[in-house]
Short mmCIF file of C-alpha atoms in Angstrom, two decimals:
data_model
loop_
_atom_site.label_atom_id
_atom_site.label_comp_id
_atom_site.label_asym_id
_atom_site.label_seq_id
_atom_site.Cartn_x
_atom_site.Cartn_y
_atom_site.Cartn_z
CA MET A 1 7.58 17.45 59.81
CA THR A 2 7.37 15.29 56.55
CA PRO A 3 7.89 12.33 50.41
CA ARG A 4 9.87 10.04 49.04
CA SER A 5 8.02 7.85 46.72
CA THR A 6 10.11 6.47 43.90
CA VAL A 7 9.59 8.42 40.71
CA PRO A 8 7.88 6.39 37.97
CA PRO A 9 10.29 5.35 35.20
CA SER A 10 8.04 6.86 32.53
CA PRO A 11 5.09 9.26 32.43
CA SER A 12 1.51 8.05 32.39
CA PRO A 13 0.13 8.01 28.83
CA ASN A 14 -3.10 9.52 30.14
CA GLY A 15 -1.33 12.50 31.63
CA ILE A 16 -3.18 15.40 33.16
CA ARG A 17 -6.46 14.47 31.49
CA ARG A 18 -7.11 12.13 34.42
CA VAL A 19 -6.29 14.61 37.16
CA ARG A 20 -9.65 16.13 37.91
CA HIS A 21 -10.31 15.64 41.60
CA LEU A 22 -8.98 16.10 45.14
CA LEU A 23 -9.69 13.77 48.04
CA ILE A 24 -8.80 14.64 51.62
CA LEU A 25 -8.31 11.82 54.09
CA ALA A 26 -8.99 12.43 57.76
CA GLY A 27 -9.31 15.85 57.06
CA SER A 28 -9.84 15.27 51.50
CA LEU A 29 -9.23 14.40 47.55
CA ILE A 30 -8.54 17.10 44.85
CA ALA A 31 -8.07 17.26 41.08
CA ALA A 32 -6.68 19.62 38.48
CA THR A 33 -8.26 19.95 35.06
CA ALA A 34 -6.44 19.55 31.76
CA GLY A 35 -5.11 22.52 29.90
CA ALA A 36 -5.17 24.89 32.87
CA GLN A 37 -3.38 28.15 32.16
CA GLY A 38 -0.58 29.14 34.51
CA ASP A 39 -0.67 32.08 36.87
CA SER A 40 2.32 34.24 37.66
CA VAL A 41 4.56 33.04 40.49
CA ALA A 42 4.64 36.60 41.78
CA ILE A 43 2.53 37.11 44.89
CA SER A 44 -1.14 37.82 44.15
CA HIS A 45 -3.13 40.31 46.22
CA ASP A 46 -6.33 39.77 44.22
CA ASP A 47 -6.96 36.11 44.86
CA PRO A 48 -10.09 34.24 46.07
CA ARG A 49 -8.00 32.53 48.76
CA ILE A 50 -7.63 35.83 50.61
CA GLY A 51 -10.13 36.47 53.41
CA LEU A 52 -11.70 33.01 53.60
CA ARG A 53 -13.98 32.45 56.61
CA ALA A 54 -12.32 30.55 59.45
CA GLY A 55 -13.71 27.37 61.02
CA TYR A 56 -12.83 23.84 62.07
CA ASN A 57 -15.46 21.96 60.08
CA ASP A 58 -17.17 24.88 58.38
CA ALA A 59 -14.34 27.03 57.01
CA ALA A 60 -14.94 28.61 53.61
CA GLU A 61 -13.34 26.74 50.70
CA VAL A 62 -12.18 27.79 47.26
CA ALA A 63 -10.63 25.95 44.31
CA ARG A 64 -9.42 26.75 40.83
CA ASN A 65 -8.98 24.08 38.14
CA MET A 66 -9.67 21.52 40.88
CA GLU A 67 -12.71 20.23 42.73
CA LEU A 68 -13.08 18.61 46.11
CA VAL A 69 -14.85 15.30 45.50
CA GLY A 70 -14.34 13.27 48.65
CA HIS A 71 -13.51 13.44 52.34
CA GLY A 72 -12.72 10.87 55.00
CA ALA A 73 -13.54 11.81 58.58
CA ARG A 74 -10.97 11.29 61.33
CA PRO A 75 -11.70 8.21 63.51
CA GLN A 76 -12.49 9.07 67.14
CA ASN A 77 -9.45 7.23 68.48
CA PHE A 78 -7.17 9.29 66.20
CA GLY A 79 -7.97 12.71 67.60
CA ASN A 80 -8.29 14.81 70.74
CA ALA A 81 -11.50 16.83 70.78
CA GLN A 82 -10.21 18.90 73.71
CA ASN A 83 -7.04 19.92 71.86
CA LEU A 84 -7.54 20.05 68.11
CA GLY A 85 -3.85 20.63 67.40
CA ASP A 86 -2.62 17.86 69.72
CA PHE A 87 0.73 16.70 68.33
CA ALA A 88 0.16 13.17 69.64
CA PHE A 89 -2.67 12.68 67.15
CA LEU A 90 -1.36 14.41 64.03
CA ASN A 91 -1.89 12.67 60.73
CA GLY A 92 1.16 12.31 58.51
CA ASP A 93 2.11 10.90 55.15
CA LEU A 94 0.41 8.55 52.70
CA ALA A 95 1.32 5.33 50.91
CA PHE A 96 -0.77 3.40 48.39
CA LYS A 97 -1.43 -0.18 47.38
CA GLY A 98 -4.15 -1.14 44.91
CA ASN A 99 -7.41 0.41 46.09
CA LEU A 100 -6.04 1.23 49.53
CA ALA A 101 -4.48 4.37 50.97
CA PHE A 102 -2.38 3.99 54.12
CA GLN A 103 -2.29 7.12 56.24
CA GLY A 104 0.47 7.22 58.80
CA GLY A 105 0.46 9.43 61.84
CA PHE A 106 1.71 10.04 65.35
CA ASN A 107 -0.87 7.67 66.88
CA GLY A 108 -0.61 4.81 64.38
CA PHE A 109 -2.02 4.25 60.92
CA GLN A 110 -5.38 4.23 59.15
CA VAL A 111 -6.22 2.26 56.01
CA TRP A 112 -8.75 3.78 53.61
CA ASP A 113 -10.64 1.94 50.89
CA ILE A 114 -10.47 4.28 47.90
CA SER A 115 -12.21 1.99 45.39
CA ASN A 116 -14.66 4.86 45.00
CA PRO A 117 -12.53 7.99 45.47
CA LYS A 118 -15.65 10.11 45.88
CA SER A 119 -16.64 8.11 48.94
CA PRO A 120 -13.54 6.81 50.78
CA THR A 121 -14.28 4.47 53.66
CA LEU A 122 -12.15 3.54 56.64
CA ARG A 123 -11.07 -0.08 56.13
CA THR A 124 -9.21 -0.40 59.42
CA SER A 125 -7.07 1.53 61.87
CA PHE A 126 -4.20 0.42 64.07
CA VAL A 127 -3.13 2.34 67.17
CA CYS A 128 0.63 2.31 67.62
CA PRO A 129 1.90 5.65 69.02
CA GLY A 130 5.39 7.00 68.57
CA GLY A 131 5.44 9.63 65.79
CA GLN A 132 5.68 10.54 63.12
CA GLY A 133 4.46 7.38 61.44
CA ASP A 134 5.99 7.81 58.00
CA PRO A 135 4.68 4.83 55.91
CA SER A 136 5.82 2.92 52.84
CA ILE A 137 4.69 -0.37 51.34
CA TYR A 138 6.33 -3.23 49.48
CA LYS A 139 4.04 -6.13 48.56
CA ASN A 140 2.50 -7.22 51.90
CA LEU A 141 4.96 -5.33 54.07
CA LEU A 142 4.24 -1.96 55.67
CA PHE A 143 7.24 0.01 56.94
CA PHE A 144 6.51 2.57 59.65
CA SER A 145 8.77 5.26 61.18
CA VAL A 146 8.97 5.87 64.94
CA GLU A 147 11.11 8.56 66.58
CA GLU A 148 9.53 9.70 69.85
CA THR A 149 10.75 8.48 73.22
CA ARG A 150 7.20 7.36 74.10
CA GLY A 151 7.30 4.68 71.39
CA ARG A 152 7.09 1.13 72.71
CA VAL A 153 8.12 -2.19 71.20
CA ASP A 154 4.61 -3.53 71.91
CA CYS A 155 2.80 -0.49 70.40
CA GLY A 156 1.29 0.31 73.79
CA GLY A 157 -0.08 3.76 74.50
CA GLN A 158 1.25 4.12 78.05
CA GLY A 159 4.63 5.44 76.93
CA VAL A 160 7.99 4.75 78.60
CA THR A 161 8.93 6.56 81.80
CA ASP A 162 12.43 5.19 82.40
CA THR A 163 15.39 7.05 80.93
CA VAL A 164 16.83 3.75 79.71
CA SER A 165 14.38 0.99 78.87
CA ALA A 166 14.22 -2.21 76.84
CA GLU A 167 10.52 -1.41 76.28
CA ARG A 168 11.26 1.74 74.25
CA PHE A 169 11.17 1.60 70.46
CA ARG A 170 12.63 4.16 68.08
CA GLY A 171 13.34 3.06 64.53
CA VAL A 172 11.40 1.33 61.77
CA ARG A 173 8.57 -1.12 62.42
CA ILE A 174 7.71 -3.74 59.80
CA PHE A 175 4.15 -5.03 59.62
CA ASP A 176 2.76 -7.96 57.66
CA ILE A 177 -0.49 -6.56 56.21
CA SER A 178 -1.61 -9.64 54.29
CA ASP A 179 -4.52 -9.77 56.78
CA LEU A 180 -5.63 -6.15 57.02
CA ASP A 181 -7.93 -6.87 59.94
CA HIS A 182 -4.99 -8.15 61.94
CA PRO A 183 -1.75 -6.35 60.98
CA LYS A 184 1.18 -8.18 62.54
CA GLN A 185 4.43 -6.57 63.56
CA VAL A 186 7.10 -8.96 62.29
CA ALA A 187 10.16 -6.82 62.96
CA ALA A 188 11.16 -3.66 64.81
CA VAL A 189 14.60 -2.37 63.87
CA GLN A 190 16.03 0.03 66.47
CA THR A 191 18.18 3.02 65.46
CA CYS A 192 20.06 5.59 67.50
CA ARG A 193 18.02 8.65 66.47
CA GLY A 194 14.80 6.86 65.64
CA SER A 195 13.19 7.33 62.24
CA HIS A 196 11.66 10.68 61.37
CA THR A 197 11.21 9.49 57.80
CA HIS A 198 12.42 6.56 55.76
CA THR A 199 12.81 5.68 52.09
CA LEU A 200 12.11 2.35 50.44
CA VAL A 201 14.93 1.42 48.04
CA ILE A 202 14.48 -1.35 45.51
CA ASP A 203 17.67 -2.66 43.92
CA PRO A 204 16.88 -4.10 40.45
CA ASN A 205 19.91 -6.39 40.86
CA ASP A 206 18.87 -7.76 44.27
CA PRO A 207 15.32 -9.19 44.18
CA GLU A 208 15.82 -11.04 47.47
CA ASN A 209 16.08 -7.86 49.54
CA VAL A 210 14.69 -4.36 49.82
CA TYR A 211 16.47 -1.58 51.64
CA ILE A 212 15.30 1.21 53.91
CA TYR A 213 17.20 4.48 54.14
CA VAL A 214 16.47 5.85 57.62
CA SER A 215 16.54 9.58 58.27
CA GLY A 216 16.77 10.25 61.99
CA THR A 217 16.36 13.83 63.19
CA SER A 218 15.58 13.40 66.88
CA VAL A 219 17.91 13.24 69.88
CA VAL A 220 20.45 10.43 70.04
CA ARG A 221 19.51 7.80 72.60
CA SER A 222 21.89 6.56 75.27
CA GLY A 223 24.37 3.84 74.43
CA ALA A 224 23.09 2.10 77.56
CA GLU A 225 19.75 1.65 75.78
CA LEU A 226 21.10 0.74 72.34
CA ALA A 227 24.68 -0.40 71.97
CA GLY A 228 26.81 1.78 69.72
CA CYS A 229 24.81 4.98 70.09
CA SER A 230 26.87 8.05 70.92
CA ARG A 231 25.65 11.54 71.73
CA GLY A 232 29.00 13.15 70.94
CA ALA A 233 28.42 16.51 69.27
CA SER A 234 32.03 17.36 68.49
CA LEU A 235 32.73 17.81 64.79
CA THR A 236 35.79 15.59 65.22
CA ASP A 237 34.08 12.79 67.18
CA THR A 238 34.06 9.87 64.73
CA THR A 239 31.91 7.77 67.09
CA THR A 240 28.96 10.15 67.11
CA SER A 241 25.57 8.97 65.86
CA LEU A 242 25.17 12.33 64.11
CA PHE A 243 26.32 13.00 60.52
CA ARG A 244 24.98 9.79 59.02
CA ILE A 245 21.96 7.86 57.83
CA ASP A 246 21.14 4.24 58.63
CA ILE A 247 20.47 1.54 56.04
CA ILE A 248 18.26 -1.43 56.88
CA GLN A 249 18.33 -4.60 54.78
CA VAL A 250 15.01 -6.44 54.68
CA PRO A 251 15.00 -10.01 53.30
CA VAL A 252 11.72 -10.20 51.40
CA ALA A 253 11.16 -13.86 52.31
CA ALA A 254 12.16 -13.35 55.95
CA PRO A 255 11.42 -9.77 57.02
CA GLN A 256 11.83 -10.77 60.66
CA ASN A 257 15.57 -10.82 59.95
CA ALA A 258 15.71 -7.16 58.96
CA ARG A 259 18.78 -5.38 60.34
CA VAL A 260 20.93 -2.29 60.01
CA VAL A 261 23.74 -3.13 57.57
CA ASN A 262 25.43 0.26 57.21
CA SER A 263 25.46 3.79 58.61
CA PRO A 264 27.30 5.71 55.90
CA ARG A 265 28.93 9.09 56.55
CA ILE A 266 27.42 10.75 53.50
CA PHE A 267 28.36 14.27 54.66
CA ALA A 268 32.10 13.61 54.91
CA ASP A 269 34.56 15.77 52.98
CA SER A 270 37.37 14.53 50.74
CA ALA A 271 39.71 14.34 53.72
CA GLY A 272 37.29 12.09 55.61
CA ALA A 273 36.03 14.64 58.14
CA ILE A 274 32.48 13.50 58.95
CA ALA A 275 31.12 17.07 59.24
CA GLY A 276 32.12 18.02 55.71
CA LEU A 277 29.14 20.11 54.65
CA TRP A 278 27.35 23.22 56.02
CA GLN A 279 28.33 23.93 59.60
CA GLY A 280 25.21 25.94 60.41
CA GLY A 281 24.50 29.66 60.64
CA ALA A 282 23.71 32.58 58.38
CA HIS A 283 25.30 33.19 54.98
CA GLY A 284 25.64 36.94 55.31
CA GLU A 285 23.44 39.97 55.72
CA GLY A 286 19.85 39.42 54.63
CA THR A 287 20.16 35.63 54.39
CA GLN A 288 18.57 32.77 56.27
CA THR A 289 20.11 31.04 59.24
CA THR A 290 20.52 27.50 57.93
CA SER A 291 20.67 24.36 60.07
CA GLN A 292 23.87 22.37 60.41
CA THR A 293 24.11 19.40 58.06
CA ASN A 294 24.22 16.53 60.54
CA GLN A 295 21.12 14.65 59.33
CA CYS A 296 18.85 14.10 56.37
CA HIS A 297 15.22 14.95 56.79
CA ASP A 298 14.15 13.10 53.68
CA ILE A 299 15.63 11.17 50.79
CA THR A 300 13.96 10.50 47.46
CA VAL A 301 15.25 7.65 45.31
CA TYR A 302 15.06 7.14 41.55
CA SER A 303 16.19 3.54 41.27
CA ALA A 304 15.87 3.42 37.48
CA ILE A 305 18.74 5.90 37.12
CA GLY A 306 20.62 4.86 40.26
CA LEU A 307 20.30 8.21 42.03
CA ALA A 308 18.87 9.62 45.22
CA ALA A 309 18.34 13.22 46.26
CA GLY A 310 18.65 14.06 49.93
CA ALA A 311 17.24 17.08 51.73
CA CYS A 312 19.70 17.16 54.58
CA SER A 313 19.06 20.06 56.97
CA GLY A 314 21.78 22.42 55.69
CA ASN A 315 22.34 21.07 52.19
CA GLY A 316 20.70 19.38 49.26
CA ILE A 317 22.72 16.40 48.11
CA LEU A 318 22.82 13.91 45.24
CA LEU A 319 23.73 10.27 45.90
CA ASP A 320 24.86 7.46 43.62
CA ILE A 321 22.86 4.43 44.85
CA HIS A 322 23.86 1.79 42.28
CA ASP A 323 25.17 -0.04 45.35
CA PRO A 324 22.30 0.71 47.75
CA VAL A 325 24.23 -0.42 50.83
CA HIS A 326 27.07 1.99 50.08
CA PRO A 327 25.59 5.23 48.68
CA LYS A 328 28.14 7.82 47.57
CA ARG A 329 27.60 11.55 47.59
CA ILE A 330 28.35 13.02 44.16
CA ALA A 331 27.01 16.55 44.59
CA ALA A 332 25.99 19.01 47.30
CA VAL A 333 24.30 22.37 46.96
CA ILE A 334 23.38 25.18 49.31
CA ASP A 335 20.88 28.03 49.10
CA PRO A 336 21.19 31.05 51.42
CA ASN A 337 17.38 31.36 51.27
CA PHE A 338 16.86 27.98 52.96
CA ALA A 339 16.48 27.47 56.71
CA TYR A 340 16.01 23.68 56.67
CA TRP A 341 16.31 21.43 53.62
CA HIS A 342 13.23 19.26 54.03
CA SER A 343 12.36 17.20 50.94
CA ALA A 344 13.40 16.47 47.36
CA THR A 345 11.61 15.53 44.13
CA PHE A 346 13.03 14.45 40.76
CA ASN A 347 11.21 15.28 37.56
CA ASN A 348 10.29 12.31 35.34
CA ASP A 349 13.48 12.20 33.28
CA GLY A 350 15.75 13.02 36.21
CA THR A 351 17.06 16.24 34.67
CA LYS A 352 15.71 18.43 37.47
CA VAL A 353 15.62 18.18 41.24
CA LEU A 354 13.26 20.27 43.35
CA PHE A 355 14.18 20.80 47.00
CA SER A 356 11.79 22.24 49.62
CA ASP A 357 12.57 24.40 52.64
CA GLU A 358 10.52 23.92 55.81
CA TRP A 359 11.27 27.29 57.37
CA GLY A 360 9.57 27.40 60.77
CA GLY A 361 9.21 23.63 61.07
CA GLY A 362 5.68 23.54 59.67
CA MET A 363 4.21 25.08 62.81
CA ALA A 364 4.58 28.77 61.98
CA PRO A 365 2.94 31.21 59.56
CA ARG A 366 5.53 31.64 56.81
CA CYS A 367 3.35 32.77 53.88
CA ARG A 368 2.56 36.28 55.09
CA ALA A 369 2.96 39.48 53.10
CA THR A 370 6.18 40.19 55.00
CA ASP A 371 7.75 36.80 54.19
CA LYS A 372 10.17 36.58 51.28
CA LEU A 373 9.05 34.57 48.24
CA THR A 374 12.33 32.64 48.30
CA TRP A 375 12.07 31.70 52.00
CA GLY A 376 10.05 28.61 52.98
CA ALA A 377 9.86 27.84 49.27
CA ASP A 378 11.05 25.33 46.66
CA ALA A 379 14.41 25.63 44.91
CA ILE A 380 14.64 24.01 41.48
CA PHE A 381 17.95 22.74 40.11
CA TYR A 382 18.94 21.41 36.71
CA ARG A 383 20.82 18.09 36.88
CA THR A 384 23.49 17.26 34.32
CA GLY A 385 25.45 14.16 35.29
CA ASP A 386 26.68 14.81 38.82
CA LYS A 387 26.17 18.57 38.60
CA LEU A 388 23.28 20.53 40.11
CA THR A 389 22.75 24.06 38.79
CA PRO A 390 20.22 26.47 40.36
CA ALA A 391 17.33 27.44 38.09
CA GLY A 392 14.55 29.11 40.08
CA HIS A 393 12.24 29.18 43.10
CA TYR A 394 8.55 28.50 43.64
CA LYS A 395 6.39 29.57 46.57
CA LEU A 396 2.66 29.60 47.15
CA PRO A 397 1.71 32.80 45.29
CA VAL A 398 -0.91 34.09 47.72
CA VAL A 399 -0.69 35.67 51.16
CA GLN A 400 -1.88 33.68 54.17
CA THR A 401 -2.73 34.98 57.64
CA ASP A 402 -0.92 34.97 60.98
CA GLN A 403 -3.40 32.28 62.09
CA GLU A 404 -2.28 29.78 59.42
CA ASN A 405 0.82 27.62 59.65
CA CYS A 406 2.10 27.66 56.08
CA VAL A 407 5.33 26.60 54.35
CA ALA A 408 6.40 24.25 51.56
CA HIS A 409 5.72 20.63 52.49
CA ASN A 410 5.17 17.23 50.88
CA GLY A 411 4.04 16.60 47.34
CA SER A 412 4.55 14.50 44.24
CA LEU A 413 4.77 14.65 40.48
CA ILE A 414 1.71 14.46 38.29
CA PRO A 415 2.87 12.33 35.34
CA VAL A 416 2.31 14.36 32.18
CA PRO A 417 4.36 13.57 29.07
CA GLY A 418 6.62 16.44 28.13
CA ARG A 419 5.80 18.55 31.21
CA ASP A 420 6.96 18.78 34.80
CA ILE A 421 3.93 19.27 37.06
CA MET A 422 3.80 18.86 40.82
CA THR A 423 1.12 18.91 43.50
CA GLN A 424 2.29 20.17 46.88
CA ALA A 425 0.87 20.67 50.35
CA TRP A 426 1.36 23.98 52.15
CA TYR A 427 -0.32 23.09 55.48
CA GLN A 428 -3.04 25.75 55.99
CA GLY A 429 -1.95 27.30 52.70
CA GLY A 430 -3.80 24.38 51.10
CA VAL A 431 -2.85 22.54 47.92
CA SER A 432 -0.97 24.12 45.03
CA VAL A 433 -0.40 22.47 41.64
CA PHE A 434 2.34 24.09 39.58
CA ASP A 435 4.18 23.60 36.30
CA PHE A 436 7.98 23.79 36.50
CA THR A 437 8.72 22.67 32.94
CA ASP A 438 10.37 26.08 32.62
CA ALA A 439 12.38 25.73 35.82
CA ALA A 440 13.28 29.41 35.93
CA HIS A 441 9.62 30.45 35.72
CA PRO A 442 7.38 27.92 37.56
CA LYS A 443 3.66 28.71 37.38
CA GLU A 444 0.71 27.74 39.54
CA ILE A 445 -2.03 26.08 37.47
CA ALA A 446 -4.49 24.90 40.14
CA PHE A 447 -5.20 25.23 43.83
CA PHE A 448 -7.48 24.28 46.73
CA ASP A 449 -7.65 26.17 50.01
CA ARG A 450 -9.89 26.74 53.00
CA GLY A 451 -9.94 29.39 55.69
CA PRO A 452 -7.88 29.14 58.89
CA MET A 453 -8.86 26.76 61.67
CA ASP A 454 -9.49 29.72 63.98
CA ALA A 455 -9.91 33.43 63.28
CA THR A 456 -8.13 34.62 66.42
CA LYS A 457 -5.27 32.20 67.04
CA LEU A 458 -3.09 29.69 65.25
CA LEU A 459 -4.29 26.09 65.60
CA LEU A 460 -2.00 23.59 63.92
CA GLY A 461 -3.74 22.27 60.81
CA GLY A 462 -3.81 21.97 57.05
CA GLU A 463 -2.52 19.53 54.47
CA TRP A 464 0.55 17.47 55.40
CA GLY A 465 1.11 15.96 51.96
CA THR A 466 -0.59 15.66 48.58
CA TYR A 467 -0.03 12.79 46.16
CA TRP A 468 -1.25 12.03 42.66
CA TYR A 469 -2.53 8.46 42.44
CA ASN A 470 -4.52 6.95 39.58
CA GLY A 471 -6.02 10.20 38.37
CA TYR A 472 -6.73 11.85 41.72
CA ILE A 473 -4.79 13.96 44.17
CA TYR A 474 -5.01 12.63 47.72
CA ALA A 475 -4.29 14.96 50.62
CA SER A 476 -3.53 14.00 54.20
CA GLU A 477 -4.95 16.57 56.58
CA ILE A 478 -3.13 16.77 59.88
#
C-alpha cells in the first residue's frame, strides 16, 4: 500500500522551530517541538502508547513533543459505515498546492482547504474509483494512479464486468484542476499493470515537459485489452510486462497528448537478462522471505542531483535520471531483513537513502513484542557517488497489539539545517518522528498514537502517510 515527493534542494531556514502541530485529514495534523531529546531506538516496554483504550471515534490518544491541532472528518460518500475497513473506500496519499491538500484514495480524491491548519475544511471531493489513487500535482495538473480492474475511463462507479473491455482504465489519469469545483480529466494514459504509485519527475533542462515514472504492481492485463501487454512470467521472456517501469511524457502546454515514451528494464544485469536482481525467496536460516524484483513499489526522485531511489520489491536501487526518459541503474542493495522494499527517502544533501519494508502488506500486525526490530522497519544507507553502504535500522520503538495493523509506511523529511529528521506513518502504530543524523543510531524524538480501532479484532486503520508542509505534519488516515 503506499511517498515520493521530490526532496527540497536546501533545508528550510526556519527548521524544526516551525514543526509544532499534527493535522489528520479524513481521519488529523501533528507537530513536533524544537529541541526534543531523542529516545533509544530499542523497544520500550514503559511507554504511554501501551494499553491505549480502543475505539473508532473515541480511542484514547497520546502524544509526546507533538500536539493534535486539527482533524478533517471523512465525507459520507468516501466511506462505508457498514464496513469500516472497506478497501474500496480507503484513503491514501497526500499532495499539496498552496493552501490546499489533495488526499487521494481508492474512491477518488478530496481537496482540503488548509488555510487554517487548526480547522481544515473540505473544499471539494471527486468520486473516481479504481485504487489506490496516488496523487501528485504540477501547476494546474493533478496526476492520479489507478490500478484496479474496476477502474473505468469515465470514472463511473459501476465497475467493469467484462474480462476485456475498452471501458476499463488502469494507468495514470490527468486532471485539469484550474477550476476546483469542476475538475476535468484531460488525459488517461493506460499501462499494462496499472499504476500503484507514480512519481513526478521535473527535468531542469526540459521545461516543456514533465515526466511520470509509473510503478505498476498489479496483475498484467491481457494484450487483447491493451496492445503490447504480455503476462509472460518466464525469467527469459523478453516480451513480458514484468521487470520494468513505464515512463509517461506530459507536454505541459498540451497534457491531452501525454503518452508512454519508454518502459526501461531497470532490473537487467550486465548481460542484458531482464530479471537481473533478486529472484525471490529467503536468504538463509532466520532471514526474511523477500519478494522477487519484478516491479518497483515506489520511486523517489531528487532532480537537483540527478538521482532517484527505487524501492523495488526485492531490492533497493539507485538510478541516474539526468536523462529522465532513459534512467540507468547505478546501484542495487539487498537486506535479508526485508520482505518487500516499499519506499525510499533521500536526506537533504543526498548522502543518505532510507528504504522502508512493508512486511505484511500494511494489513497485518507487525509491531508486536515477538516481531524483530529489523523486520518491517527502515534501513538507512550512506550514499557516496554510486555506492550505497548499510548504516542502521529504525523501527517504531514501542509494542503494538494483535488488533493493530502496523509496519513502516509513508513519510517525509522535516527540513532542519544540519540534521536529518523524518516523520513517518506506521498505520495503527501512529506517527513517529525520528532523527537519523547519526544513521547508525536513529532516535525517536516525537510521536502521536491512538488506541486500536477495535479491542477484539483487527479493523484496518491508522495513518497511511505523514508529510511535513509549511510547519505542520499532515497525516492521511485510511
